[in-house]
Structures are given as structure tokens and as C-alpha cells.
Coordinates of C-alpha atoms in Angstrom, one line a residue:
Chain A
M1 CA 0.0 0.0 0.0
G2 CA 0.8 3.6 -0.2
A3 CA 4.3 4.7 -0.7
S4 CA 4.5 3.4 -4.3
R5 CA 1.5 5.4 -5.1
V6 CA 3.1 8.7 -4.2
T7 CA 4.7 10.5 -7.1
K8 CA 7.1 13.3 -6.6
T9 CA 7.2 15.8 -9.4
A10 CA 10.1 18.2 -9.5
Q11 CA 8.4 21.5 -10.5
G12 CA 9.9 24.0 -8.2
P13 CA 12.9 26.2 -8.8
L14 CA 16.4 25.0 -7.9
T15 CA 17.4 25.9 -4.4
G16 CA 20.7 27.4 -3.4
E17 CA 22.1 23.9 -2.9
G18 CA 21.3 23.1 -6.4
V19 CA 18.7 20.5 -5.3
A20 CA 15.3 20.6 -7.1
A21 CA 12.5 21.4 -4.7
T22 CA 9.9 18.8 -5.0
R23 CA 6.2 19.4 -4.7
P24 CA 4.4 16.3 -3.7
T25 CA 1.4 15.3 -5.8
L26 CA -1.0 12.5 -5.8
D27 CA -2.7 10.6 -8.6
A28 CA -6.4 10.5 -7.6
H29 CA -7.1 8.0 -10.4
R30 CA -4.7 5.5 -8.8
Q31 CA -6.1 6.1 -5.3
R32 CA -9.5 5.4 -6.5
A33 CA -8.6 1.8 -7.2
D34 CA -8.6 1.4 -3.4
F35 CA -12.2 2.5 -2.9
A36 CA -15.0 0.0 -3.6
Y37 CA -17.8 2.6 -3.3
L38 CA -16.9 3.8 -6.7
E39 CA -18.5 0.7 -8.1
E40 CA -21.9 2.0 -6.9
L41 CA -24.2 3.4 -9.5
V42 CA -26.8 6.0 -8.5
N43 CA -29.7 6.2 -10.8
G44 CA -27.6 4.3 -13.4
K45 CA -24.8 6.9 -13.1
P46 CA -21.4 6.6 -11.4
L47 CA -21.4 8.2 -8.0
A48 CA -19.6 11.5 -7.6
Y49 CA -19.2 11.6 -3.8
L50 CA -18.7 15.2 -2.9
D51 CA -19.5 14.9 0.8
S52 CA -16.2 14.0 2.4
A53 CA -16.4 16.8 4.9
A54 CA -19.3 14.9 6.5
S55 CA -17.4 11.6 6.3
T56 CA -14.9 10.0 4.0
Q57 CA -15.2 6.8 2.1
K58 CA -13.0 3.9 3.3
P59 CA -10.1 2.3 1.3
R60 CA -9.9 -1.5 1.3
Q61 CA -6.6 -1.3 3.3
V62 CA -8.7 0.0 6.3
L63 CA -11.4 -2.6 5.7
D64 CA -8.8 -5.4 5.4
A65 CA -7.2 -4.2 8.7
L66 CA -10.5 -4.4 10.5
R67 CA -11.2 -7.9 9.2
E68 CA -7.7 -9.1 9.9
F69 CA -7.8 -7.8 13.4
Y70 CA -11.2 -9.3 14.2
E71 CA -10.2 -12.7 12.7
H72 CA -6.8 -13.0 14.2
S73 CA -6.1 -10.6 17.1
Y74 CA -9.4 -9.7 18.8
A75 CA -9.9 -9.7 22.5
N76 CA -10.5 -7.0 25.1
V77 CA -7.5 -4.9 25.8
H78 CA -5.2 -4.1 28.7
R79 CA -6.0 -6.7 31.4
G80 CA -6.0 -10.1 29.7
V81 CA -3.0 -12.3 30.6
Y82 CA -3.5 -14.5 27.6
R83 CA -1.7 -14.2 24.2
L84 CA -4.7 -13.0 22.2
A85 CA -5.4 -10.2 24.7
E86 CA -1.7 -9.2 24.5
R87 CA -1.9 -9.1 20.7
A88 CA -5.1 -7.0 20.8
T89 CA -3.5 -4.6 23.3
E90 CA -0.4 -4.3 21.2
A91 CA -2.5 -3.4 18.1
F92 CA -4.7 -0.9 20.1
E93 CA -1.7 0.8 21.7
G94 CA 0.1 0.7 18.3
A95 CA -2.7 2.8 16.9
R96 CA -2.2 5.3 19.7
E97 CA 1.5 5.6 18.7
K98 CA 0.5 6.2 15.1
A99 CA -1.9 8.9 16.3
R100 CA 0.9 10.5 18.3
A101 CA 3.3 10.5 15.4
F102 CA 0.5 11.9 13.1
V103 CA 0.0 15.0 15.2
N104 CA 3.6 15.1 16.4
A105 CA 2.8 14.9 20.1
S106 CA 5.7 14.4 22.4
S107 CA 4.2 11.4 24.2
T108 CA 1.4 8.8 23.8
R109 CA 0.3 9.8 27.3
E110 CA -1.1 12.9 25.5
I111 CA -3.3 10.9 23.1
V112 CA -6.7 10.2 24.5
F113 CA -9.0 8.0 22.5
T114 CA -12.6 9.3 22.3
R115 CA -15.7 8.5 20.3
N116 CA -15.0 11.4 17.9
A117 CA -13.9 15.0 17.8
T118 CA -17.2 16.1 19.5
E119 CA -16.6 13.9 22.5
A120 CA -13.0 15.1 22.7
L121 CA -14.2 18.8 22.8
N122 CA -16.9 17.9 25.4
L123 CA -14.2 16.3 27.5
V124 CA -12.2 19.5 27.6
A125 CA -15.2 21.7 28.1
Y126 CA -16.4 19.6 31.1
A127 CA -13.2 18.2 32.6
W128 CA -11.3 21.5 32.3
G129 CA -14.1 24.0 32.2
L130 CA -16.0 23.0 35.2
D131 CA -13.0 23.3 37.5
N132 CA -11.4 26.4 35.9
L133 CA -14.2 28.7 34.8
R134 CA -15.9 31.1 37.1
P135 CA -17.8 34.5 37.0
G136 CA -15.7 37.2 35.3
D137 CA -14.0 34.7 33.0
L138 CA -14.6 34.6 29.3
V139 CA -14.8 31.7 26.9
V140 CA -14.1 32.9 23.3
V141 CA -15.2 30.9 20.3
T142 CA -15.7 31.9 16.6
E143 CA -18.7 32.8 14.5
L144 CA -17.5 29.9 12.2
E145 CA -17.6 27.2 14.9
H146 CA -19.3 23.9 14.3
H147 CA -21.8 23.3 17.1
S148 CA -19.4 20.7 18.6
N149 CA -17.0 23.4 19.5
F150 CA -19.6 26.0 20.3
V151 CA -22.5 24.4 22.3
P152 CA -20.3 22.7 24.9
W153 CA -18.6 26.0 25.6
Q154 CA -21.7 28.0 25.7
Y155 CA -23.3 25.4 28.1
V156 CA -20.3 25.1 30.4
A157 CA -19.8 28.9 30.5
Q158 CA -23.4 29.4 31.4
R159 CA -23.2 26.8 34.1
Q160 CA -20.1 28.4 35.6
G161 CA -21.5 32.0 35.3
A162 CA -18.7 32.8 32.9
G163 CA -19.1 35.0 29.8
F164 CA -19.3 33.7 26.3
R165 CA -18.0 35.7 23.3
Y166 CA -17.3 35.0 19.7
I167 CA -14.8 36.3 17.2
P168 CA -16.8 37.7 14.3
I169 CA -16.1 37.0 10.6
D170 CA -15.9 39.4 7.7
D171 CA -18.0 39.0 4.6
S172 CA -15.6 36.5 3.0
G173 CA -15.8 34.2 6.1
E174 CA -12.5 35.1 7.7
L175 CA -12.0 35.9 11.4
Q176 CA -11.8 39.6 12.3
L177 CA -8.8 39.5 14.6
D178 CA -9.2 43.2 15.4
A179 CA -12.1 42.2 17.6
L180 CA -9.7 40.5 20.0
E181 CA -8.8 43.7 21.8
R182 CA -12.4 44.5 22.6
I183 CA -13.1 41.0 23.8
A184 CA -10.0 41.0 26.1
S185 CA -11.3 44.3 27.7
E186 CA -14.6 42.6 28.7
G187 CA -13.2 40.0 31.1
R188 CA -10.5 37.4 31.8
V189 CA -10.1 35.3 28.7
K190 CA -9.7 31.7 29.9
V191 CA -10.5 29.7 26.8
V192 CA -10.1 30.3 23.1
A193 CA -11.7 27.6 21.0
T194 CA -11.6 27.5 17.2
N195 CA -11.6 25.2 14.3
L196 CA -8.5 25.0 12.2
V197 CA -10.6 24.6 9.0
S198 CA -14.3 25.7 8.9
N199 CA -16.5 22.8 8.0
S200 CA -19.0 25.1 6.4
L201 CA -16.9 27.6 4.5
G202 CA -13.5 25.9 4.2
T203 CA -11.8 28.9 5.8
I204 CA -8.3 28.1 7.1
N205 CA -8.0 29.9 10.4
P206 CA -4.9 31.5 11.9
V207 CA -4.5 29.2 14.8
E208 CA -0.9 30.1 15.6
K209 CA -1.8 33.7 16.0
L210 CA -4.9 33.0 18.0
G211 CA -2.9 30.6 20.2
A212 CA -0.2 33.2 20.9
W213 CA -3.0 35.7 21.8
A214 CA -4.7 33.1 24.0
H215 CA -1.5 32.5 25.9
E216 CA -0.9 36.2 26.4
Q217 CA -4.3 36.3 28.0
G218 CA -3.5 33.3 30.2
A219 CA -6.1 31.3 28.3
I220 CA -6.0 27.7 27.0
M221 CA -6.2 27.3 23.2
V222 CA -8.5 24.5 22.0
V223 CA -8.5 23.5 18.4
D224 CA -11.1 21.5 16.5
A225 CA -9.0 19.9 13.8
A226 CA -11.8 17.6 12.5
Q227 CA -11.7 19.2 9.1
A228 CA -8.0 19.9 9.0
A229 CA -6.3 16.7 10.2
P230 CA -7.5 14.7 7.2
H231 CA -6.2 17.2 4.7
R232 CA -3.0 18.9 5.8
P233 CA 0.0 18.1 8.1
I234 CA -0.8 18.7 11.7
D235 CA 2.0 19.5 14.3
V236 CA 0.5 20.2 17.7
Q237 CA 3.9 21.6 18.9
A238 CA 4.2 24.0 16.0
L239 CA 0.6 25.1 16.3
G240 CA 1.1 26.2 19.9
C241 CA -2.3 25.0 21.1
D242 CA -3.2 23.2 24.3
F243 CA -5.9 20.8 23.1
L244 CA -6.7 19.4 19.7
A245 CA -9.5 17.2 18.6
L246 CA -10.0 15.0 15.5
S247 CA -12.2 12.2 14.2
S248 CA -11.2 9.0 12.5
H249 CA -14.1 8.8 10.1
K250 CA -13.2 12.0 8.4
L251 CA -9.8 10.6 7.4
C252 CA -10.6 7.2 5.8
G253 CA -11.0 5.4 9.2
P254 CA -14.0 3.9 10.9
S255 CA -16.5 6.0 12.8
G256 CA -16.8 5.7 16.6
I257 CA -13.2 6.7 17.3
G258 CA -11.4 10.0 17.6
V259 CA -8.6 11.6 19.4
L260 CA -8.1 14.3 22.0
W261 CA -4.5 15.5 22.2
G262 CA -3.8 17.6 25.3
R263 CA -0.7 18.9 26.9
Q264 CA 0.4 16.4 29.5
E265 CA 0.5 18.9 32.4
L266 CA -3.0 20.1 31.7
L267 CA -4.4 16.6 31.3
E268 CA -2.7 15.6 34.6
G269 CA -4.4 18.5 36.4
M270 CA -7.8 17.7 35.1
A271 CA -10.5 15.6 36.8
P272 CA -11.8 12.6 34.8
F273 CA -14.6 12.9 32.3
N274 CA -16.2 9.5 32.3
L275 CA -15.8 7.2 35.2
G276 CA -15.8 3.4 35.5
G277 CA -13.6 0.6 34.5
E278 CA -10.1 1.1 33.1
M279 CA -9.8 4.7 34.3
I280 CA -9.1 3.7 37.9
R281 CA -5.9 2.9 39.8
K282 CA -7.5 1.7 43.1
V283 CA -11.1 1.5 44.2
T284 CA -12.2 1.0 47.8
L285 CA -15.6 1.5 49.5
E286 CA -14.3 4.9 50.7
R287 CA -12.5 6.4 47.6
T288 CA -11.1 5.9 44.2
T289 CA -7.8 7.0 42.7
W290 CA -7.3 7.6 39.0
N291 CA -5.3 5.6 36.5
E292 CA -2.3 7.3 34.7
L293 CA -2.6 9.2 31.4
P294 CA -4.2 8.6 29.0
H295 CA -6.2 5.8 30.6
K296 CA -7.6 8.2 33.2
F297 CA -9.9 9.5 30.4
E298 CA -10.8 6.2 28.8
A299 CA -13.4 4.6 31.0
G300 CA -15.0 1.4 29.8
T301 CA -14.1 -0.9 26.9
P302 CA -12.9 1.3 24.1
A303 CA -13.6 1.1 20.4
I304 CA -10.8 -1.5 19.9
A305 CA -11.0 -2.6 16.3
E306 CA -12.0 0.9 15.3
A307 CA -8.8 2.1 16.8
V308 CA -6.9 -0.4 14.8
G309 CA -8.7 0.6 11.7
F310 CA -8.0 4.2 12.5
G311 CA -4.3 3.3 12.7
A312 CA -4.5 1.7 9.3
A313 CA -6.2 4.9 7.9
L314 CA -3.4 7.0 9.3
D315 CA -0.9 4.7 7.6
Y316 CA -2.9 5.0 4.4
I317 CA -3.2 8.8 4.3
S318 CA 0.4 9.3 5.5
A319 CA 1.6 7.1 2.7
V320 CA -0.3 9.1 0.2
G321 CA 1.2 12.2 1.9
L322 CA -0.7 15.0 3.7
E323 CA 1.1 17.6 1.6
A324 CA 0.1 15.9 -1.6
I325 CA -3.5 15.7 -0.3
E326 CA -3.5 19.4 0.6
R327 CA -2.2 20.3 -2.8
H328 CA -4.6 18.1 -4.7
E329 CA -7.5 19.6 -2.8
H330 CA -6.2 23.1 -3.3
E331 CA -6.3 22.5 -7.0
L332 CA -9.8 21.1 -6.8
T333 CA -11.0 24.1 -4.7
A334 CA -9.5 26.7 -7.1
Y335 CA -11.1 24.8 -10.0
T336 CA -14.5 24.7 -8.3
L337 CA -14.5 28.3 -7.3
G338 CA -13.5 29.2 -10.8
R339 CA -16.2 27.2 -12.5
L340 CA -18.9 28.3 -10.0
G341 CA -17.6 31.9 -10.4
E342 CA -18.6 31.8 -14.1
L343 CA -22.3 31.4 -13.1
P344 CA -23.9 34.6 -12.1
W345 CA -26.8 32.7 -10.5
I346 CA -24.6 31.0 -8.0
E347 CA -23.3 32.6 -4.9
T348 CA -20.3 31.0 -3.3
Y349 CA -19.2 31.7 0.3
G350 CA -15.8 31.7 2.0
P351 CA -12.3 33.1 1.3
P352 CA -10.4 33.2 -2.0
A353 CA -8.9 29.9 -3.1
E354 CA -5.5 30.5 -1.5
R355 CA -7.0 30.5 2.0
H356 CA -9.7 28.1 1.3
A357 CA -9.6 24.3 2.1
G358 CA -11.4 21.6 0.1
I359 CA -14.9 22.6 1.1
V360 CA -17.1 24.9 -1.1
S361 CA -20.4 26.2 0.1
F362 CA -22.8 27.9 -2.3
N363 CA -26.4 28.7 -3.1
V364 CA -28.3 28.7 -6.4
E365 CA -30.3 31.9 -6.7
G366 CA -33.9 31.3 -5.7
V367 CA -33.6 27.6 -5.1
H368 CA -33.6 25.9 -1.7
P369 CA -30.4 23.9 -1.0
H370 CA -32.4 20.7 -0.3
D371 CA -33.9 20.9 -3.8
V372 CA -30.4 21.5 -5.2
A373 CA -29.1 18.4 -3.4
Q374 CA -32.1 16.3 -4.4
I375 CA -31.7 17.1 -8.1
L376 CA -28.0 16.6 -8.0
D377 CA -28.6 13.2 -6.4
W378 CA -30.6 12.2 -9.5
E379 CA -27.5 13.1 -11.5
G380 CA -25.4 10.8 -9.2
V381 CA -23.7 13.8 -7.5
A382 CA -23.7 13.5 -3.7
V383 CA -23.5 16.8 -1.9
R384 CA -24.7 18.1 1.5
A385 CA -27.5 20.7 2.0
G386 CA -28.4 22.2 5.3
H387 CA -26.9 24.4 8.1
H388 CA -23.9 22.0 8.5
C389 CA -24.2 22.3 12.3
T390 CA -23.2 26.0 12.1
Q391 CA -26.5 27.8 12.7
P392 CA -24.8 31.0 14.1
L393 CA -22.8 31.2 10.9
M394 CA -25.9 30.7 8.7
A395 CA -27.5 33.5 10.6
R396 CA -24.5 35.7 9.9
L397 CA -24.6 34.8 6.2
G398 CA -28.4 35.6 6.2
V399 CA -29.3 32.2 4.8
A400 CA -31.2 29.2 6.2
A401 CA -28.8 26.7 4.6
T402 CA -26.2 26.2 1.9
T403 CA -25.3 23.5 -0.5
R404 CA -21.8 22.2 0.2
A405 CA -19.4 20.2 -2.0
S406 CA -16.3 18.8 -0.3
F407 CA -13.3 16.8 -1.6
Y408 CA -10.7 14.2 -0.7
L409 CA -7.9 12.3 -2.1
Y410 CA -10.2 10.4 -4.5
T411 CA -12.0 13.4 -5.9
L412 CA -11.5 14.2 -9.6
P413 CA -11.9 17.5 -11.5
E414 CA -14.4 15.5 -13.8
E415 CA -16.6 15.1 -10.8
I416 CA -16.7 18.9 -10.3
D417 CA -17.7 19.2 -14.0
R418 CA -20.6 16.8 -13.2
L419 CA -21.5 19.0 -10.3
V420 CA -21.6 22.1 -12.5
D421 CA -23.6 20.2 -15.2
G422 CA -26.1 19.2 -12.5
L423 CA -26.4 22.8 -11.3
H424 CA -27.4 23.8 -14.8
K425 CA -30.2 21.3 -14.6
V426 CA -31.2 22.8 -11.2
K427 CA -31.3 26.2 -12.8
Q428 CA -33.2 25.1 -15.8
H429 CA -36.0 23.4 -13.7
L430 CA -36.3 25.4 -10.6
G431 CA -34.4 28.7 -11.1
Chain B
M1 CA -40.4 10.1 -17.8
S2 CA -37.0 10.8 -16.3
E3 CA -36.4 10.5 -12.6
F4 CA -36.2 14.3 -12.4
D5 CA -39.7 14.7 -13.8
D6 CA -40.8 11.8 -11.6
L7 CA -39.7 13.6 -8.5
Y8 CA -40.5 17.1 -9.2
R9 CA -43.6 16.3 -11.2
E10 CA -45.0 19.1 -13.2
V11 CA -47.8 19.7 -10.8
I12 CA -45.4 20.2 -7.9
L13 CA -43.3 22.6 -9.9
D14 CA -46.5 24.4 -10.8
H15 CA -47.6 24.7 -7.2
Y16 CA -44.1 25.8 -6.2
K17 CA -43.8 28.5 -8.8
S18 CA -47.5 29.6 -8.6
P19 CA -48.6 28.8 -5.0
R20 CA -52.4 28.8 -4.5
H21 CA -53.9 30.9 -1.6
Y22 CA -50.6 32.6 -0.9
G23 CA -50.7 35.4 1.6
R24 CA -52.4 36.1 4.9
L25 CA -56.1 36.6 5.7
E26 CA -56.9 40.1 7.0
R27 CA -59.3 38.8 9.7
P28 CA -58.5 35.1 10.3
D29 CA -60.3 32.9 12.8
G30 CA -57.2 30.8 13.4
E31 CA -53.5 31.2 12.8
A32 CA -50.3 29.2 13.4
E33 CA -46.7 29.1 12.2
G34 CA -44.1 26.5 12.2
Q35 CA -40.6 25.6 11.0
N36 CA -38.6 22.7 10.1
P37 CA -35.2 23.4 11.7
L38 CA -33.5 20.7 9.6
C39 CA -33.8 22.7 6.4
G40 CA -35.1 26.0 7.5
D41 CA -38.6 25.6 6.0
E42 CA -41.0 28.2 7.5
L43 CA -44.7 28.4 7.1
S44 CA -47.5 30.5 8.5
I45 CA -51.2 29.6 7.9
S46 CA -54.3 31.6 8.5
V47 CA -57.8 30.2 8.2
A48 CA -61.4 31.6 8.3
Y49 CA -64.5 29.6 9.2
A50 CA -68.1 29.7 8.1
G51 CA -69.9 27.7 10.7
D52 CA -68.2 24.4 11.0
T53 CA -66.3 24.6 7.7
I54 CA -63.1 26.1 6.5
S55 CA -64.3 28.9 4.2
D56 CA -60.9 30.4 3.4
I57 CA -57.2 29.8 3.9
R58 CA -53.9 31.5 3.1
F59 CA -50.3 30.5 3.7
E60 CA -47.0 32.3 3.6
G61 CA -43.5 30.8 3.9
R62 CA -40.2 30.0 2.5
G63 CA -38.3 26.9 2.0
C64 CA -37.8 24.0 -0.3
A65 CA -40.0 23.2 -3.2
I66 CA -41.6 20.2 -1.5
S67 CA -42.7 22.1 1.6
Q68 CA -44.1 25.0 -0.3
A69 CA -45.8 23.0 -3.0
A70 CA -47.3 20.5 -0.5
T71 CA -48.8 23.4 1.5
S72 CA -50.2 25.0 -1.6
M73 CA -51.8 21.6 -2.6
L74 CA -53.1 21.3 1.0
T75 CA -55.0 24.6 0.8
E76 CA -56.9 23.3 -2.2
L77 CA -57.7 20.1 -0.4
V78 CA -59.2 21.7 2.7
I79 CA -61.2 24.7 1.5
G80 CA -64.9 24.0 2.0
R81 CA -64.4 21.0 4.2
G82 CA -65.4 20.6 7.8
I83 CA -63.1 21.8 10.5
A84 CA -63.3 18.5 12.4
E85 CA -62.7 16.5 9.3
V86 CA -59.6 18.4 8.4
A87 CA -58.3 18.2 12.0
A88 CA -58.6 14.4 11.6
M89 CA -57.2 14.3 8.0
S90 CA -54.5 11.7 7.6
K91 CA -51.0 12.3 6.4
D92 CA -51.7 9.7 3.7
E93 CA -54.4 11.8 2.1
L94 CA -51.9 14.7 1.5
L95 CA -49.1 12.3 0.5
A96 CA -51.4 10.7 -2.1
E97 CA -52.1 14.1 -3.5
I98 CA -48.3 14.9 -3.7
G99 CA -48.0 11.5 -5.4
I100 CA -44.2 11.0 -5.4
P101 CA -42.1 8.8 -3.1
L102 CA -40.3 10.9 -0.4
T103 CA -37.4 10.0 1.8
P104 CA -37.9 10.5 5.6
V105 CA -36.0 13.8 5.5
R106 CA -38.3 15.2 2.7
L107 CA -41.4 13.7 4.4
K108 CA -41.0 16.3 7.2
C109 CA -40.9 19.0 4.5
A110 CA -44.0 17.7 2.9
L111 CA -46.0 17.4 6.1
L112 CA -45.0 20.7 7.7
G113 CA -48.1 22.6 6.3
L114 CA -50.5 19.9 7.5
G115 CA -49.0 20.1 11.0
V116 CA -49.2 23.9 11.1
L117 CA -52.8 23.8 9.9
K118 CA -53.8 21.3 12.6
V119 CA -52.2 23.4 15.2
A120 CA -54.1 26.4 13.9
L121 CA -57.4 24.5 14.1
H122 CA -56.5 23.1 17.5
R123 CA -55.9 26.6 18.9
S124 CA -58.8 28.4 17.4
A125 CA -61.5 25.7 17.2
G126 CA -60.4 23.4 20.0
T127 CA -60.1 20.4 17.7
P128 CA -57.9 17.6 19.1
L129 CA -54.3 17.4 18.0
P130 CA -54.1 13.7 17.2
E131 CA -51.3 11.6 18.8
E132 CA -49.5 11.1 15.5
W133 CA -49.0 14.8 15.3
A134 CA -47.8 15.2 18.9
N135 CA -44.4 13.6 18.0
L136 CA -44.2 15.3 14.6
G137 CA -45.0 18.5 16.3
Q138 CA -41.9 18.2 18.5
D139 CA -39.7 17.4 15.4
L140 CA -41.1 20.4 13.6
E141 CA -40.8 22.7 16.6
L142 CA -44.3 24.0 16.0
R143 CA -45.0 27.1 17.9

């Protein structure tokens, strides 16, 4: 799998050392051979799956890893003394090491397995927020936030009597950082929570800058990387954040497993989130002490095979190359924005292509996004229509919903062409 | 007939583009509004009574073609009929009128108008809000 599929094309200028700079690329046609979903016909037409921001399709390497694990290495993890349990634990903890390397964390103690990014963010909001927020404090999110990094903070801030603020966006969907000064004057900023890439608009947010500002305020920086981790290299140490959440199912892995990365000293200082088996050191009738990191935050039998499948997915996308994926999607995004930009009856949202990840939200003039998506479905083009779990953002844009096309390593420009052809049909019948 | 025509039959497109009984009654006997938070469909319905029958109806709203066309079709179905009869009208009667298969997500769009109308009748004429609408009402956040 993998490495042989990556092609490096020397296109860049010669460097001072006389070595050709390489720009990693990927061949989506070759990647597609790994994805059985492409054999599906919708309405007699090949499926153009343009909803990878909701969840990605799975390559056979991940499906094979799941089957292989269930057939040859499956048992519950951590406490079994028999061989099979050892093998299962080794595979499960091996996936944790892969996740550590993937985000460049300094230790696997900082890698907590959760159900998904949402649960990871709830873990921080509850386990950190309930003990550290009080009246006079401020929690700061963005107007671009997915509900998963918005609602838990709004709720915990209200419970603690802390204030809740948001960083507004400008008309192209980018954060207005000049609002930070005003926000800081309104209270003690204790949490800054943002996504790295907006799931609705594809905006790439300046997390390093926000993190530096958060730390100046004495706040923690919480990053929702659910839409970024599948598509670009992530380095938690370079980002300068304190917590980072991601989901397996958005990067070719199984659903039901995600990761919370947190700085060890912060995780150590936090109370547990879920309580029960596995997360304890010693239980007596009088009191219970907690297990060491990361197990303190992993009560109950985890998603064992899903973790192994997640590890296989990390191997897969790493072999393709995160920089190659990023570049491929950048080209698709620029192409999509260009083609949609030719149609005066389409409004697109979000920043210009150079600061826009592989997610394009748009509306067809006078047509409800659900009708757009329904007609595209008949053309075999799968897109999402709705508020994308970002209702405050929809209110800011002044729309009830948008139609959203999103890309991954298997997406082809021809599929964008089919999207555009389908939109002409929408216009013809409903516009 | 292509699938496209099959789904958005001419009659639905016609109702969507030229909705019947669109607007608001100046002196309604009953009124209600509702929304479908899933897709942002919004509807308000006003009704007037003559004795025990619905003598006039208007609706206003915005949203997808299915929700708006289905409500337009509904207004034609209920004018001149008894209040109690409409309050007890089944979903199937309206769905038969719409006449195309709908996925569960679109079903909520199609039935929004009927739910709003039943709430209007319930509030103004005291008709029962049948059990099947109680749950749907929660989904639709009728208010």
C-alpha cells in the first residue's frame, strides 16, 4: 500500500544547494482503485461523492485491517493475561502511537481516544471548564464554529457563570482579529476555541496567531481539527495549542473513534470525564484514585477494532502524503471556485482559493439547497445541504442553509464538472 | 419520464412556482406558524371559518419546493371542508395528493403545512391534536 502510489514531481525552482525542490502530488485515479464505493451506481450513473467533509469513504486497506484484526487478534484490551489479549492490546496501543506521530505529540500519554472530535471537545469543556471557569472569566469561540466546539462551551460557560464571546467573521468568512482587543477588555479570557478549518466555508483559520494571543491572556487554546487533520499536516507543537480534537471517520478510518490531544500537564491536572472501569488505579468503598494518562480519560471498553482501523487509515493517508492531499484539494478548490464563479446565478461563500480548504459552500439563486441536493442526487452527485451544524454562521450569512461540496484524495476534476452540469439542470428546472 | 420529472412532477413545480392561496387573511379565525429546523422551511397559515367549515385559507412561507408546493396543494384540499374533518385528516391523504415517493427527510418538509394547519385548528376551534402529530410537532418545533 501507499508509498509506491506517491509520485514526486520536480516542478519547483532550484534551491541554493542546487537541489530541485519537490512538490508532492497524488494521482487520484490511482487512489480510486482502493475505494470500492466507486462501483456503486446511483440512478444508473457513477457516483460522484462530494461529501467527504461529512465523512470520507474507506479504502480496502482499512477494511482489510479491521477484518484481519477481528479474525486473528481480537480480545478485550489491557487486562487479559493470555496471548490473544496481548496481541489486541499491542494493536490498540500501536494505533495510539500512530496517532501520536500523526500530530507530532511528544508522548502517547497525551493521546486520549474518544468517540469522535465532538466527544473530545466535550471532554475539555467539562473536565477542564467545570474546574477552571468562574464568573468574570470569558470563553471565546468563533462565529465559524461547528456546534461541537460551540455548544459545549456555551453550556459550560453558562453553568459556571462565565461570559461567552465570539470572534466575528468578515464578509468572506475570515476571522476579524481586530475584535480581540475589545473581547479582552470585557473579562478574563480563559478559553479560546476555534476550528483550524471551517466545516461550512473551508476557511483556514490563523490558529498560531490565536494561540499566541490566548496564551498572552493566560487562556488555553482549544483546536477542533476535525476538518484539518485529514487534509494537511498537523503538528501540535508548532501550532502552539493546548488541546486538539480530530475524528477518524473523516480521514478514511472507521466511525466511533477520535482523538483528543492535550498537553500532559493540563491533562494531569484535570478531573476525569467518564468514570468506571479502566480509568481507575484503586477503588475502595471509601474512595477511588485515577489511572495514569491517557487511561484516566478512557473509561470502559474502548472502540478496539475501530482504533486499529484508525491506525490503518493514518498509515494510508500518511503514505499518500498529507502535503500531496493538501495540494490536490487546493487545485480542486481553485477549479471549483473558478467554475462556479462563471455562473452569475450561483453565490459562493468563503475566502479566496489560496486561503480556502477543500470545502465549497454555495447557493443557487432562488432555489432551496435541499432541492439542489435532491436534483444533484438524481445526477449521481452526492452533496450536503443544510446548516452544516453551524447555525450562528448561517444567521451571519443571512441564509437558512447552503449546499456544500467537499473533496478528498479520491476526488477528480471531472466530478466537479458533473456538479456544474447538475447545477445547470437545477437552474433550468427550478431557477 | 425521467427521474427528475418523476420527483418534481409538473404539478409540484407548478404549485411551487405559482402557489395557491398565498398570503395572509386580514381577519383570520385561526393562525399558526411552524418551521422545520432541519432545512429552515418556514410556514404560517391563517384560516377563516363559516360555521363548521373552513371557508378560506392562506399560507406564507419560504423553504424547499416540497414544503411550499405541498402546502399549496393542501390549501386546495381543505377549502370548504369541515373543521373537524380536516383536523382528523390523515397524512396519507396529503401524501397521495403529492404523489411522489419521499425520503424520511423530505417527508418532514412535505407534512409541515398539514402540521401547522392542525395546530391552527386546535388553537382556534379546539379540535384535538391527534397523537401522530404530537411527536411530529416536536420534530417540527411547531409554535
